[in-house]
mmCIF file of C-alpha atoms and ligand atoms in Angstrom:
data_model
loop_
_atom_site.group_PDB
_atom_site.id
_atom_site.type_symbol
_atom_site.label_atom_id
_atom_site.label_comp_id
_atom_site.label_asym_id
_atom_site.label_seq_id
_atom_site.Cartn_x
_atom_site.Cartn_y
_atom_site.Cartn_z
ATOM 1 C CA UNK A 1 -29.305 -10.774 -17.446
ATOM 2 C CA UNK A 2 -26.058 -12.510 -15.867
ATOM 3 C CA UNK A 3 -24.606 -10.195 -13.429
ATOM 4 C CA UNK A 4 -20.932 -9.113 -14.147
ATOM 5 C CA UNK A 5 -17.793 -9.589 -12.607
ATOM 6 C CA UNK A 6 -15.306 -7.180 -13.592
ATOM 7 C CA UNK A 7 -11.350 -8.394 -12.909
ATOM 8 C CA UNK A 8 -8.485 -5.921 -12.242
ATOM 9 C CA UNK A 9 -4.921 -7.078 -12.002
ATOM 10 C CA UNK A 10 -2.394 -5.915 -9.813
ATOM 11 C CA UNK A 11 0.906 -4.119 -10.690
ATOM 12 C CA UNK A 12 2.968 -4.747 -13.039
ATOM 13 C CA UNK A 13 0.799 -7.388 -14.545
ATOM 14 C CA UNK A 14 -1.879 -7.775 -16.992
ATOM 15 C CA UNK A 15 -4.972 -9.417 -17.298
ATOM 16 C CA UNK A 16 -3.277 -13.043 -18.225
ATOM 17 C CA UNK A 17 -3.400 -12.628 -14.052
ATOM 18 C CA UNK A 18 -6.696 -14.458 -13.970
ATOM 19 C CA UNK A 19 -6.185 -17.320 -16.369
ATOM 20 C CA UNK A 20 -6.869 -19.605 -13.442
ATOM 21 C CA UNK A 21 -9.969 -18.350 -12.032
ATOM 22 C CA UNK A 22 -12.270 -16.918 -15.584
ATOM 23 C CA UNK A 23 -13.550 -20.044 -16.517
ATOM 24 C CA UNK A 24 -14.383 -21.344 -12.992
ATOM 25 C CA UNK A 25 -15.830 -17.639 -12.387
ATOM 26 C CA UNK A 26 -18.065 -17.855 -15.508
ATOM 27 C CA UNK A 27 -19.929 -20.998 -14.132
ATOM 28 C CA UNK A 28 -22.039 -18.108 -11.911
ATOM 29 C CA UNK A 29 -21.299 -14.423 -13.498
ATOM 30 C CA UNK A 30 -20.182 -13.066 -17.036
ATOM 31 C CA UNK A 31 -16.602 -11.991 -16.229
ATOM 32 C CA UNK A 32 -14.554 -9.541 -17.848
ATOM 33 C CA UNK A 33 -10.645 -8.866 -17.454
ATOM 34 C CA UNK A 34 -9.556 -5.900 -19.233
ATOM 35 C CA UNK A 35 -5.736 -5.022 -19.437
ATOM 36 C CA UNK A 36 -5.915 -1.358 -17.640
ATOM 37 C CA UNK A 37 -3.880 1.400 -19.879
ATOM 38 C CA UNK A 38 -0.591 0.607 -20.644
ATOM 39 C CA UNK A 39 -0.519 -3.095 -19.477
ATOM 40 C CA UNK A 40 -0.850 -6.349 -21.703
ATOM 41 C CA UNK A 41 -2.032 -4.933 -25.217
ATOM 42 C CA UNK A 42 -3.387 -1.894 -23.601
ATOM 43 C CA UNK A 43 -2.398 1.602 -25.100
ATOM 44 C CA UNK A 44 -0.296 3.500 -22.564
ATOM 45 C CA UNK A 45 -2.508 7.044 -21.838
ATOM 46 C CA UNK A 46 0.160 9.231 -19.870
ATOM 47 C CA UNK A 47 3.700 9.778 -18.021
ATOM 48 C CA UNK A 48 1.516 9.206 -14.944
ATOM 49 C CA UNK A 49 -1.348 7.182 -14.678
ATOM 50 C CA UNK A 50 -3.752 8.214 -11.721
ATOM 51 C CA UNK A 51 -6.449 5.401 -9.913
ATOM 52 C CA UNK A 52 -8.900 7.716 -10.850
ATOM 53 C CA UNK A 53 -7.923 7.741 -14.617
ATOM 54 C CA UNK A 54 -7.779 3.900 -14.533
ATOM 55 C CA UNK A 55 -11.489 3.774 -13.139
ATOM 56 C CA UNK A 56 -12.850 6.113 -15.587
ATOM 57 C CA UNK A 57 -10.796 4.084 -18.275
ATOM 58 C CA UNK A 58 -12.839 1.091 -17.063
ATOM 59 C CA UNK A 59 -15.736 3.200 -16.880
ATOM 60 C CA UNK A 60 -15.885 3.909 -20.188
ATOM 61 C CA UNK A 61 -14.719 0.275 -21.392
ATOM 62 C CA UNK A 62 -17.873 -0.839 -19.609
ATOM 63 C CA UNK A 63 -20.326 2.218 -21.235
ATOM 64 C CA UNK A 64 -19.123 0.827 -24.634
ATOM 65 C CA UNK A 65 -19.918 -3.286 -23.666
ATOM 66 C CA UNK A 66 -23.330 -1.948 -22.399
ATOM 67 C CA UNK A 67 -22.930 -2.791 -18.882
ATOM 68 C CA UNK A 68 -24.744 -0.527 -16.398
ATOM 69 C CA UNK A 69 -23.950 -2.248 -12.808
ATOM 70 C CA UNK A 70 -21.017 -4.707 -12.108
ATOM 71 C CA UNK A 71 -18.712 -5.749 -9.065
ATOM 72 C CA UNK A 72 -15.432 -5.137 -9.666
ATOM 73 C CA UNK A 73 -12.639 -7.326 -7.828
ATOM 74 C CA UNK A 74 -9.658 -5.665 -7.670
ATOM 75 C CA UNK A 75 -6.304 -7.497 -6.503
ATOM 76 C CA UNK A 76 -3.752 -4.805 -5.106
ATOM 77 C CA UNK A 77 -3.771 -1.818 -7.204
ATOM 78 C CA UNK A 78 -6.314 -3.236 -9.296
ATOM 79 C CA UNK A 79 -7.955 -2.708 -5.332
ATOM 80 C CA UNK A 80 -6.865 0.707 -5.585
ATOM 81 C CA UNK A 81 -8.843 1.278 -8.791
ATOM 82 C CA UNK A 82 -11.811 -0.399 -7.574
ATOM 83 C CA UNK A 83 -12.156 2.079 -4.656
ATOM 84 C CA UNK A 84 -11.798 4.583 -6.939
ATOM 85 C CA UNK A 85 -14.259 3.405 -9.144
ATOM 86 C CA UNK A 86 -16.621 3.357 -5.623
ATOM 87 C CA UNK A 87 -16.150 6.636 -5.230
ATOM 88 C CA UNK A 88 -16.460 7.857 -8.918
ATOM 89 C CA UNK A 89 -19.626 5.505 -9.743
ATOM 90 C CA UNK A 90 -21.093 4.052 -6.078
ATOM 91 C CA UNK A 91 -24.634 3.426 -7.779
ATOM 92 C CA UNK A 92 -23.181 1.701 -10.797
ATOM 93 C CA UNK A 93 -21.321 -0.930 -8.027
ATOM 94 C CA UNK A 94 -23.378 -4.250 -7.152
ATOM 95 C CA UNK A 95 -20.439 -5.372 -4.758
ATOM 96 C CA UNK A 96 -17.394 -5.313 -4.210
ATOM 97 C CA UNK A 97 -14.307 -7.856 -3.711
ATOM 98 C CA UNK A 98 -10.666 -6.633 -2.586
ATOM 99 C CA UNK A 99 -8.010 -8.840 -2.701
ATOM 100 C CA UNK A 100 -4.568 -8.189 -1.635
ATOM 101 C CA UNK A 101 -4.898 -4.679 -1.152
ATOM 102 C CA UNK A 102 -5.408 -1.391 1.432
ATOM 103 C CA UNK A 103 -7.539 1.800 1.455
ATOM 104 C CA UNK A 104 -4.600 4.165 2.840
ATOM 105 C CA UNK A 105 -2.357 5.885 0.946
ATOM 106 C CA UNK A 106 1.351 5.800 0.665
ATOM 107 C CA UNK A 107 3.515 6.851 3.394
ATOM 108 C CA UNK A 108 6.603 9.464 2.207
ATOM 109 C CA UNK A 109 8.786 5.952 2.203
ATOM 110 C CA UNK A 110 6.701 4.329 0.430
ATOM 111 C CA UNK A 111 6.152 7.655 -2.040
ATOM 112 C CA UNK A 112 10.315 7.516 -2.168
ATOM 113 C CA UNK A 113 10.066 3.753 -3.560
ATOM 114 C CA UNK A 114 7.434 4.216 -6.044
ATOM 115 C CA UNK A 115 9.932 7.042 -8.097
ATOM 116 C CA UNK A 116 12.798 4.240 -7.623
ATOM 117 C CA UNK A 117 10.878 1.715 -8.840
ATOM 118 C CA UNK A 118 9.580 4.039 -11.902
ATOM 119 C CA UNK A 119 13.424 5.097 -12.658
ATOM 120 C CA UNK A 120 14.595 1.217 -12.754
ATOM 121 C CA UNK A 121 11.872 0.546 -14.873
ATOM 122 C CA UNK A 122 12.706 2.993 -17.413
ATOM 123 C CA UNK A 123 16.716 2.891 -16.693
ATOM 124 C CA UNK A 124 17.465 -0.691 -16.221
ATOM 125 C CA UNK A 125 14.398 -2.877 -17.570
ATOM 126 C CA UNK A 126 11.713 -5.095 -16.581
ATOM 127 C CA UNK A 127 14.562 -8.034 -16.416
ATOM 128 C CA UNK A 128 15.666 -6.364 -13.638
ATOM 129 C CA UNK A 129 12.211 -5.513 -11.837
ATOM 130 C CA UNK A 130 10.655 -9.010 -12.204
ATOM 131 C CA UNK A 131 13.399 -10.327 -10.659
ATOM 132 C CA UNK A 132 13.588 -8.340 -7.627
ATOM 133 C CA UNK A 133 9.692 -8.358 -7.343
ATOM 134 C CA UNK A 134 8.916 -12.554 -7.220
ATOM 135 C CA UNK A 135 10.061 -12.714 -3.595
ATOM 136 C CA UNK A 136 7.905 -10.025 -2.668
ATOM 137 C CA UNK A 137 4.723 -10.894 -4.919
ATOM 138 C CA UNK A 138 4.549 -15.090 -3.946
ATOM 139 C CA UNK A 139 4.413 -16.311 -0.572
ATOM 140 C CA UNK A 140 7.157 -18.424 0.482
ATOM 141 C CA UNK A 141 4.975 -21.810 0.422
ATOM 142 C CA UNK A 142 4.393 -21.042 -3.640
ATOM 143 C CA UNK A 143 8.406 -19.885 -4.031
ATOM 144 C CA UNK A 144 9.122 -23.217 -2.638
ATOM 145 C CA UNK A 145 6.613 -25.563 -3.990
ATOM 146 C CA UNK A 146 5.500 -24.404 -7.239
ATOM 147 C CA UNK A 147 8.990 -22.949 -9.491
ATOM 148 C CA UNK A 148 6.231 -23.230 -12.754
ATOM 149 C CA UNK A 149 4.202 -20.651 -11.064
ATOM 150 C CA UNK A 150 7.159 -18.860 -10.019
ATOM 151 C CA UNK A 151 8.426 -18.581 -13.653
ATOM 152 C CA UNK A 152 5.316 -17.255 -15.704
ATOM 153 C CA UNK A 153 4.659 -14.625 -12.389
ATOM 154 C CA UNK A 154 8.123 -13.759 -14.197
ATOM 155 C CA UNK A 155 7.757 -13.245 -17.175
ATOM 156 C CA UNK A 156 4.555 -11.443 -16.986
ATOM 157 C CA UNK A 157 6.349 -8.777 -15.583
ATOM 158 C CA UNK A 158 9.402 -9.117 -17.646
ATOM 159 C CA UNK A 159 7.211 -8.343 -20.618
ATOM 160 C CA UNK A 160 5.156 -5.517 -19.244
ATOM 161 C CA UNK A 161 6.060 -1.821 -21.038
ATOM 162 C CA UNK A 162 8.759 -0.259 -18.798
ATOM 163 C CA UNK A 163 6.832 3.344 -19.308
ATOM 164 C CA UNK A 164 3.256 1.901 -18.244
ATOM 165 C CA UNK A 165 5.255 0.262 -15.152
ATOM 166 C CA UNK A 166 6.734 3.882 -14.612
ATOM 167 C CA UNK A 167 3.658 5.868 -15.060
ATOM 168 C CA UNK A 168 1.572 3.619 -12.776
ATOM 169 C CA UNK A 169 4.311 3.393 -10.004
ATOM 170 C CA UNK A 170 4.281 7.324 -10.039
ATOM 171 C CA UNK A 171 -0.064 7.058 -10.369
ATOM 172 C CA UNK A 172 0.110 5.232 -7.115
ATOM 173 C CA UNK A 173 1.931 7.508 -5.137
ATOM 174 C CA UNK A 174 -0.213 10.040 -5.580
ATOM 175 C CA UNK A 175 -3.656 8.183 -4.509
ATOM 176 C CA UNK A 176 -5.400 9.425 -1.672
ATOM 177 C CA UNK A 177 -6.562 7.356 1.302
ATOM 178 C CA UNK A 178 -10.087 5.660 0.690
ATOM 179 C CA UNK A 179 -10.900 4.374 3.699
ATOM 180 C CA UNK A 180 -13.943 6.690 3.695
ATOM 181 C CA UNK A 181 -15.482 5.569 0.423
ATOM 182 C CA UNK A 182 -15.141 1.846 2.001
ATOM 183 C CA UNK A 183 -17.482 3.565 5.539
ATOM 184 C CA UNK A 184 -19.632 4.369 2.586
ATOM 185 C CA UNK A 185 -19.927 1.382 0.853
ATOM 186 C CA UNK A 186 -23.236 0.062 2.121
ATOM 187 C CA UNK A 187 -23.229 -3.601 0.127
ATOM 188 C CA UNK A 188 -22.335 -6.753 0.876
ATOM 189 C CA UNK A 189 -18.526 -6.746 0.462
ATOM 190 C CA UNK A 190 -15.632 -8.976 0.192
ATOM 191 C CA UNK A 191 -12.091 -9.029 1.514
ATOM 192 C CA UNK A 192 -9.505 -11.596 0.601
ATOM 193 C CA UNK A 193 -6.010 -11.742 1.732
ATOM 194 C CA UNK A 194 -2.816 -14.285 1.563
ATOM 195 C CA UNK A 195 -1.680 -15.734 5.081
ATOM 196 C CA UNK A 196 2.069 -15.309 3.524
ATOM 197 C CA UNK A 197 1.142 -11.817 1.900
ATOM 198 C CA UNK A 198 4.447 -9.470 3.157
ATOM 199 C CA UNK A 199 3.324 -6.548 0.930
ATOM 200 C CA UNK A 200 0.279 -6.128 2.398
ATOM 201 C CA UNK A 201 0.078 -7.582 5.910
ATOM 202 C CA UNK A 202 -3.225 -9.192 7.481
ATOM 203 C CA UNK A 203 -3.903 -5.915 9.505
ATOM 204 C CA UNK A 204 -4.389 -4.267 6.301
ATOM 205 C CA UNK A 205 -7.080 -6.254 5.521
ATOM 206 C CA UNK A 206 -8.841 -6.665 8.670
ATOM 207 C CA UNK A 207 -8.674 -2.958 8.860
ATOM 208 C CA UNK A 208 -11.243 -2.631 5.598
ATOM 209 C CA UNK A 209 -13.192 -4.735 6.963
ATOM 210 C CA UNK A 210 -14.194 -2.539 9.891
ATOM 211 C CA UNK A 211 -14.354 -0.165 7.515
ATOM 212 C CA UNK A 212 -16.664 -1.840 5.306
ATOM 213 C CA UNK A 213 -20.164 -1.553 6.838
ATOM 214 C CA UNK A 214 -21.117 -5.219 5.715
ATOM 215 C CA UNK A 215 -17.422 -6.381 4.576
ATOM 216 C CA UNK A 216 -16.054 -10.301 4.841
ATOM 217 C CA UNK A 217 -12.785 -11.510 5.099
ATOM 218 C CA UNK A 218 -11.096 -14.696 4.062
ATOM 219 C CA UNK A 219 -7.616 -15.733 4.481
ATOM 220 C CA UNK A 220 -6.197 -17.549 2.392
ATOM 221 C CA UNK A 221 -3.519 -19.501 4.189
ATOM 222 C CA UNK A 222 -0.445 -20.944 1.903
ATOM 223 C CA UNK A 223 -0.547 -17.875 -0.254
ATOM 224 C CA UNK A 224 1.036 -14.627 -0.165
ATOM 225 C CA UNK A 225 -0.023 -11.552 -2.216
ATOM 226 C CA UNK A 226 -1.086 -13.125 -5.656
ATOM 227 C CA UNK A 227 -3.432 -15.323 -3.877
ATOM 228 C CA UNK A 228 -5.580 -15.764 -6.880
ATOM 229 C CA UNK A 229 -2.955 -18.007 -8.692
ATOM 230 C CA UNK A 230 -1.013 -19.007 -5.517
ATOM 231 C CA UNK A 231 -4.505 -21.240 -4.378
ATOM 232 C CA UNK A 232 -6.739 -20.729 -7.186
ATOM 233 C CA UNK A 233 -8.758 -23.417 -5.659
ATOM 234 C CA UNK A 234 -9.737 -21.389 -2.379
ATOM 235 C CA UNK A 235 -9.734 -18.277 -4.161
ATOM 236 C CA UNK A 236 -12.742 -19.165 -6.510
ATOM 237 C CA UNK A 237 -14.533 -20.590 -4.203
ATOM 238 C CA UNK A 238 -13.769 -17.652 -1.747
ATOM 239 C CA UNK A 239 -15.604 -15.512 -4.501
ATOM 240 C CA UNK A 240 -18.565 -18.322 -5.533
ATOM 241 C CA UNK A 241 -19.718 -18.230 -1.863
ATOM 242 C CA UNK A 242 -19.581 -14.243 -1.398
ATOM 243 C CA UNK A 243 -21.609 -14.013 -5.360
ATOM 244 C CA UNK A 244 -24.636 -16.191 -3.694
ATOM 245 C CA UNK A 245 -24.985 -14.296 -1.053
ATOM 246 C CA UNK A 246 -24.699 -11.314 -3.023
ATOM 247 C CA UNK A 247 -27.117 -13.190 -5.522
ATOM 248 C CA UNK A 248 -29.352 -14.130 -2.090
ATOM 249 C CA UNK A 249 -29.129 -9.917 -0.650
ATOM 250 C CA UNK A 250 -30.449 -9.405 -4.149
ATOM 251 C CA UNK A 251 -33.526 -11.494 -3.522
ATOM 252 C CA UNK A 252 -34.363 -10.607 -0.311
HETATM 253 C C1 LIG B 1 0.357 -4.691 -6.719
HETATM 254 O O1 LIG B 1 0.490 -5.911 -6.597
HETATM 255 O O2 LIG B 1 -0.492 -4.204 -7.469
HETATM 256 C C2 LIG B 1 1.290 -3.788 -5.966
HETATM 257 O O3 LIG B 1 1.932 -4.497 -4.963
HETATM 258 C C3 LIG B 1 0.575 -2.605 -5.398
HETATM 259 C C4 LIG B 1 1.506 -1.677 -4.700
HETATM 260 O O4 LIG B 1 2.708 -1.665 -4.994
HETATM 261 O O5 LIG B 1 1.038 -0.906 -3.835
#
């Protein structure tokens, strides 16, 4: 059996977040990239929507498809479900890729923004959070070169369900640091980040991978946080090289 490769998009987005890397993925892995409650054509489940009611949302997804063990590559909060589905289902995990992301929690500023965000959502529209969100989500290489890319990052969020966007801002803000799960984590794992990433600066990501007992990083320079559709191009082949060696630590 293929192994799988399980996708999670960031906030406010959906699964259309991949579009650019499935196919090439598929050449090595089966891939699957589910909407996570509330997002794309996914039912909404709750006011507030935990990390650790998305993983057991994609736990149960994958119980139904048949699939015991999978890697799951989350980009930003889809990171922060991953690590909670480490810590929920560690044998069920073949590896692990984190893109984009951190293990710590939020800090009371950042717990502040999260119930502003969740109120414009619901009070003012998705109009008004795409807007403000495109110079924080692209690098500034992307915002200058590629408008195109620019425009459908747009409109993805324009179209997401204000409540979802609410209920996961508030989810957030409540996760707890999981630095210790990624200590824990004992396989080969892989970090990816954006050279131009603001929201989640390089020291983020170097700090999981001292965390990460047998963690990689690769930066990605000329993208910023969506650096799977920002360089597609160094993205897959970011993950291609870390799935043979995970294929490779599987056939010792
Ligand atoms: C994301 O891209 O998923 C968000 O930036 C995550 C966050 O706001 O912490």
């Amino acid at each position: 059996m293929r192994p799988t490769l399980l996708l999670l998009h960031g906030f406010p987005l959906d699964h259309t977040l991949w579009d650019a890397n499935v196919e090439v993925l598929r050449s090595k892995v089966d891939v699957i990239a589910p909407d996570l409650p509330g997002f794309g054509s996914a039912g909404l489940t709750g006011l507030e929507v935990t990390m650790e009611s998305y993983a057991q949302a994609v736990l149960e997804d994958m119980d139904r498809r048949g699939i015991g063990t999978f890697t799951p590559c989350g980009l930003s909060m889809g990171g922060y479900v991953a690590m909670a589905l480490v810590e929920r289902a560690p044998e069920r995990m073949a590896g692990l890729i984190l893109c984009n992301t951190r293990s710590t929690a939020d800090t009371p500023e950042g717990m502040i923004a999260r119930e502003t965000t969740a109120r414009e959502a619901t009070e003012r529209g998705m109009d008004v959070i795409a807007r403000g969100m495109i110079p924080k989500v692209l690098g500034r290489t992307t915002r200058a070169q590629n408008p195109g890319l620019s425009g459908n990052i747009e409109r993805m969020i324009a179209r997401q369900d204000p409540q979802a966007v609410a209920a996961a801002s508030r989810g957030m803000a409540k996760r707890r640091d999981r630095t210790d799960v990624l200590r824990a984590f004992y396989r080969p794992a892989l970090v990816i980040t954006g050279a131009e990433d603001e929201l989640m600066p390089l020291p983020t990501s170097q700090a999981m991978v001292e965390a990460l007992p047998s963690g990689e990083l690769v930066v990605i320079e000329r993208a910023g946080h969506l650096s799977n559709v920002e360089r597609p191009d160094a993205f897959n082949a970011a993950v291609l090289g870390y799935l043979d060696l995970l294929a490779s630590w599987e056939r010792p």
